[in-house]
XYZ file of N, CA, C and O in Angstrom:
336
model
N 0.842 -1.165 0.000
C 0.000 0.000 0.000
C 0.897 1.241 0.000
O 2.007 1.141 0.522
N 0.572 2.219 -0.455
C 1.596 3.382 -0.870
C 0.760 4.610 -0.097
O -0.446 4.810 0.053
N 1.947 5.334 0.321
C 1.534 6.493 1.440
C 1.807 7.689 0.984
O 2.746 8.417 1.308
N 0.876 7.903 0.138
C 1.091 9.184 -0.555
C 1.354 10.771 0.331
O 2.187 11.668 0.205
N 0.133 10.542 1.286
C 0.100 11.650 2.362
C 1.934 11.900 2.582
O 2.156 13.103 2.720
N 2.815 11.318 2.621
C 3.929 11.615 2.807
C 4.684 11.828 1.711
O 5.313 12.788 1.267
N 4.425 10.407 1.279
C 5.738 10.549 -0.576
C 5.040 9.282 -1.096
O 4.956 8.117 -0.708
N 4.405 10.255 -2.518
C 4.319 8.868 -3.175
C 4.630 7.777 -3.471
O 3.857 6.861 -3.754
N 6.125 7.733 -3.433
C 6.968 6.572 -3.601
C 6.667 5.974 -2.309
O 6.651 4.755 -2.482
N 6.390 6.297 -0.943
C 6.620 5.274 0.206
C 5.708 4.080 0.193
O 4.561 3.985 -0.245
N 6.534 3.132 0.812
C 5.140 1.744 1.242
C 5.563 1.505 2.182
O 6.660 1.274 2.690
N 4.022 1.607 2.555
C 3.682 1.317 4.013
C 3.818 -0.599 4.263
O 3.988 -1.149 3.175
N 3.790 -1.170 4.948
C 3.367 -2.282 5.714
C 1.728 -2.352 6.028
O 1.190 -1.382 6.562
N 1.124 -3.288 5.750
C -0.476 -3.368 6.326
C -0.638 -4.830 6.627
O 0.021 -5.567 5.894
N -1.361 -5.398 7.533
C -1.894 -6.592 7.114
C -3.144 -6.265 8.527
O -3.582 -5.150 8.812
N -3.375 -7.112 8.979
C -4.564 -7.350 9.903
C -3.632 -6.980 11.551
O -2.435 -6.873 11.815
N -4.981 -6.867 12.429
C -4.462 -6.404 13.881
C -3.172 -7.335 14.455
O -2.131 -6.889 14.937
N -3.563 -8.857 14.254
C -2.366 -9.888 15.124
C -1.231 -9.587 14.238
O -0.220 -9.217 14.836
N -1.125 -9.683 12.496
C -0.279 -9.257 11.928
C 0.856 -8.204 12.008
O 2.080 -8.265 11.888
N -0.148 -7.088 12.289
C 0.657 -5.764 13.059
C 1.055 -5.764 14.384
O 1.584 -4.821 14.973
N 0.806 -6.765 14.796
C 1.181 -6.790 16.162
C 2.288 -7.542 16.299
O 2.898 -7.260 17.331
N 2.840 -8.496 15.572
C 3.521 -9.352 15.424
C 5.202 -8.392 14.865
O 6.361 -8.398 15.279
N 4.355 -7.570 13.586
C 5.357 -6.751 12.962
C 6.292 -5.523 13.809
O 7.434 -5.136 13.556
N 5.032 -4.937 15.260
C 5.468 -3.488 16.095
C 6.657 -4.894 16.786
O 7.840 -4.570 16.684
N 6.427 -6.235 17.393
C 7.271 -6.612 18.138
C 8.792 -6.403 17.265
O 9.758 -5.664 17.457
N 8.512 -7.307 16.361
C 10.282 -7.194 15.798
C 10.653 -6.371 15.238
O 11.700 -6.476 14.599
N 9.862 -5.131 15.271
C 10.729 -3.845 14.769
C 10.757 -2.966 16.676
O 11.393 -1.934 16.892
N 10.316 -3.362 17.256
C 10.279 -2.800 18.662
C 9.697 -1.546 18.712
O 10.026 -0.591 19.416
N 8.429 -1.667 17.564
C 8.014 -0.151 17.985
C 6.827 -0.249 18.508
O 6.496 -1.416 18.719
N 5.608 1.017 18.967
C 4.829 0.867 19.671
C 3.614 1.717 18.392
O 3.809 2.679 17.649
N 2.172 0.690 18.633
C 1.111 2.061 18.276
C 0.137 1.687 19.024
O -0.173 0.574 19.446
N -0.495 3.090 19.205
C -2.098 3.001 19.908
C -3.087 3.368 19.007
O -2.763 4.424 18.464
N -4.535 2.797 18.478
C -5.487 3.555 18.442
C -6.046 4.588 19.357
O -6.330 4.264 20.510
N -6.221 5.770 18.947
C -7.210 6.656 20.168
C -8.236 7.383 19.531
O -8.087 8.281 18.702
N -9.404 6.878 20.032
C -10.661 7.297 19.670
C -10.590 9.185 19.424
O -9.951 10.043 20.033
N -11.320 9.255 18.546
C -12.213 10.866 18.249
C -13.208 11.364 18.760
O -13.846 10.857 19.683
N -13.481 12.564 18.132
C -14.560 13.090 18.689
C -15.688 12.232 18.202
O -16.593 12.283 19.034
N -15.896 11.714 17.519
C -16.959 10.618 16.784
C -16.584 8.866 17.025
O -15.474 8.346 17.138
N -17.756 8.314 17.048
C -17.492 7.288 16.485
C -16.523 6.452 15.284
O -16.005 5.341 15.172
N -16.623 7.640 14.527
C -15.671 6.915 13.228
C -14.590 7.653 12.850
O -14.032 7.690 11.753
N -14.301 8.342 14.043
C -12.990 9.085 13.916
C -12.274 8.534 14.856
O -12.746 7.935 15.822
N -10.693 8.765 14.548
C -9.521 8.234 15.286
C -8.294 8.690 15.243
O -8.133 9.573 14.400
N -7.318 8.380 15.892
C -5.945 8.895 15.738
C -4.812 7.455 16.050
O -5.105 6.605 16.890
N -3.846 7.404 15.428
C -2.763 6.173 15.845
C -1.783 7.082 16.764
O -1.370 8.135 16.277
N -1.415 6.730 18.011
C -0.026 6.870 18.178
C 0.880 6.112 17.725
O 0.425 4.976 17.591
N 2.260 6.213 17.335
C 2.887 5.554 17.602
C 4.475 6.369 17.200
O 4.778 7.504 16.832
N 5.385 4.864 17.558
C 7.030 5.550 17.453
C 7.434 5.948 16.095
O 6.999 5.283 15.155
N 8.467 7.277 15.800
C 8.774 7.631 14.714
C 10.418 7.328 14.351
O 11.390 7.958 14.767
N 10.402 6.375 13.611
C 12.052 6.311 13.167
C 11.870 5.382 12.250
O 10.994 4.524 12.140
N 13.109 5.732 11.377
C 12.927 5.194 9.875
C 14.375 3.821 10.151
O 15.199 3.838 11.065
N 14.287 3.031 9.305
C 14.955 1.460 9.061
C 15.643 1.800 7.926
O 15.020 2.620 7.251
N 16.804 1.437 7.424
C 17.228 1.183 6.317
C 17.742 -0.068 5.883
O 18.878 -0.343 6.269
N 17.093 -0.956 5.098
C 17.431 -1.846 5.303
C 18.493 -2.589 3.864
O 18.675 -1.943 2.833
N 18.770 -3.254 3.964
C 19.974 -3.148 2.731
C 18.750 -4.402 1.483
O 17.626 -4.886 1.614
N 19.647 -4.437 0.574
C 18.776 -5.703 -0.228
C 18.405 -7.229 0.087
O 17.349 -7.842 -0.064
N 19.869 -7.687 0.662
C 19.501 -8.863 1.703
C 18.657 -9.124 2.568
O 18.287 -10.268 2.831
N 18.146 -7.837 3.252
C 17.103 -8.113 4.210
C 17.574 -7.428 5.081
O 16.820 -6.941 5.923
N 18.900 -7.207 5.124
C 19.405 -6.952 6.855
C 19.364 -5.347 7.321
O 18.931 -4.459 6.587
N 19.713 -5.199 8.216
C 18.862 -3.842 8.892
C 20.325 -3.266 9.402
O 21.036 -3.636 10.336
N 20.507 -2.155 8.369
C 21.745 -1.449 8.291
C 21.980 -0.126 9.069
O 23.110 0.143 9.477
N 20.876 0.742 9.288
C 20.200 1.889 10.121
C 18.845 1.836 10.528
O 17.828 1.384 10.000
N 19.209 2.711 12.159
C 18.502 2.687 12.695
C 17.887 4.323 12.705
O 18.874 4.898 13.164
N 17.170 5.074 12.545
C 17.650 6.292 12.547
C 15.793 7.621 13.539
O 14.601 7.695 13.240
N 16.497 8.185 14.447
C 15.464 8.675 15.194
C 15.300 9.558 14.392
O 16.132 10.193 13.743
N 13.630 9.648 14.436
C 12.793 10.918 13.613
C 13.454 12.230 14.055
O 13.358 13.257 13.384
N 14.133 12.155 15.215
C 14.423 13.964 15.699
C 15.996 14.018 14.951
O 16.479 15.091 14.589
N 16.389 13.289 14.855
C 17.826 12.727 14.087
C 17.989 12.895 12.797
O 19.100 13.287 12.441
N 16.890 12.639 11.703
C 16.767 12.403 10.551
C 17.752 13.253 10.015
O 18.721 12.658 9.542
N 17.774 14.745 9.949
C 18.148 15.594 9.369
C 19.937 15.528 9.402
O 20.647 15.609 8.401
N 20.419 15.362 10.825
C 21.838 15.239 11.256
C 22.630 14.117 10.663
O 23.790 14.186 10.257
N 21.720 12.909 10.671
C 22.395 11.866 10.671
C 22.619 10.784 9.400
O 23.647 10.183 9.087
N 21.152 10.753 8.720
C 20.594 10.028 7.848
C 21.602 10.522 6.987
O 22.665 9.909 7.088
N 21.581 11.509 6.118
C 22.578 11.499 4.993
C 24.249 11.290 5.231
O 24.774 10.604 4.354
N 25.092 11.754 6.223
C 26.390 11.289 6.633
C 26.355 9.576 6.905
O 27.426 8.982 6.780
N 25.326 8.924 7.215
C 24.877 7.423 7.917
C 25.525 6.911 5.917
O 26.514 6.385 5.406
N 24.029 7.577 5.402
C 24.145 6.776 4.036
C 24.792 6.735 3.264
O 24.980 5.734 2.574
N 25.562 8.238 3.080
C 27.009 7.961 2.515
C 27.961 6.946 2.758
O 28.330 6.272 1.796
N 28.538 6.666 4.169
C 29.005 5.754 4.654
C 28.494 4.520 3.981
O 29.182 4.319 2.979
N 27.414 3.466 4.151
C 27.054 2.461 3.591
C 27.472 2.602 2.088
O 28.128 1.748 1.491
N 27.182 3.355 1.737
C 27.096 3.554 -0.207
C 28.572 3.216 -0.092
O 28.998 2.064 -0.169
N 29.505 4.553 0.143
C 31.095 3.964 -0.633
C 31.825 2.884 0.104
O 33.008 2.770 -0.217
N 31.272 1.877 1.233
C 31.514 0.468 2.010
C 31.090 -0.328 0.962
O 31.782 -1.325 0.755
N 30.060 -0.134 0.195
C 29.342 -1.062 -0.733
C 28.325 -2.069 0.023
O 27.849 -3.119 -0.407
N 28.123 -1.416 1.331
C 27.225 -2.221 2.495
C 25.880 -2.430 2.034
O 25.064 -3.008 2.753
């Protein structure tokens, strides 16, 4: 599923509640539903930090949302000319 609200290019992760629940464990993050002013309104909490993960699968950065700006591009350079 693609998350335009941010960047068209992104994809999201979806599957069902145990699914996502399964997925917040091994990425160690957290979300809440919290009800609205309505019935059919809502809000998610949850943790903000982005993964980078290489083509193999493996999980190369870790990187905090308040971080993004400092770190993420000096991080990815590094990997790129390692050939990581």
């Amino acid at each position: 599923m693609y998350v335009p609200a941010f960047d068209a290019r992104f994809l999201g992760l979806r599957g069902d509640l145990e699914a996502t629940r399964r997925a917040t464990k091994e990425f160690k993050v957290y979300f809440e539903k919290r009800p609205g002013k309505t019935p059919d309104d809502y809000s998610v909490d949850h943790s903000a930090q982005s993964y980078v993960v290489d083509p193999q699968g493996r999980l190369r950065l870790f990187v905090r949302h308040d971080r993004m700006a400092e770190d993420l591009a000096p991080d990815l350079r590094v990997l790129l000319k390692s050939g990581s």
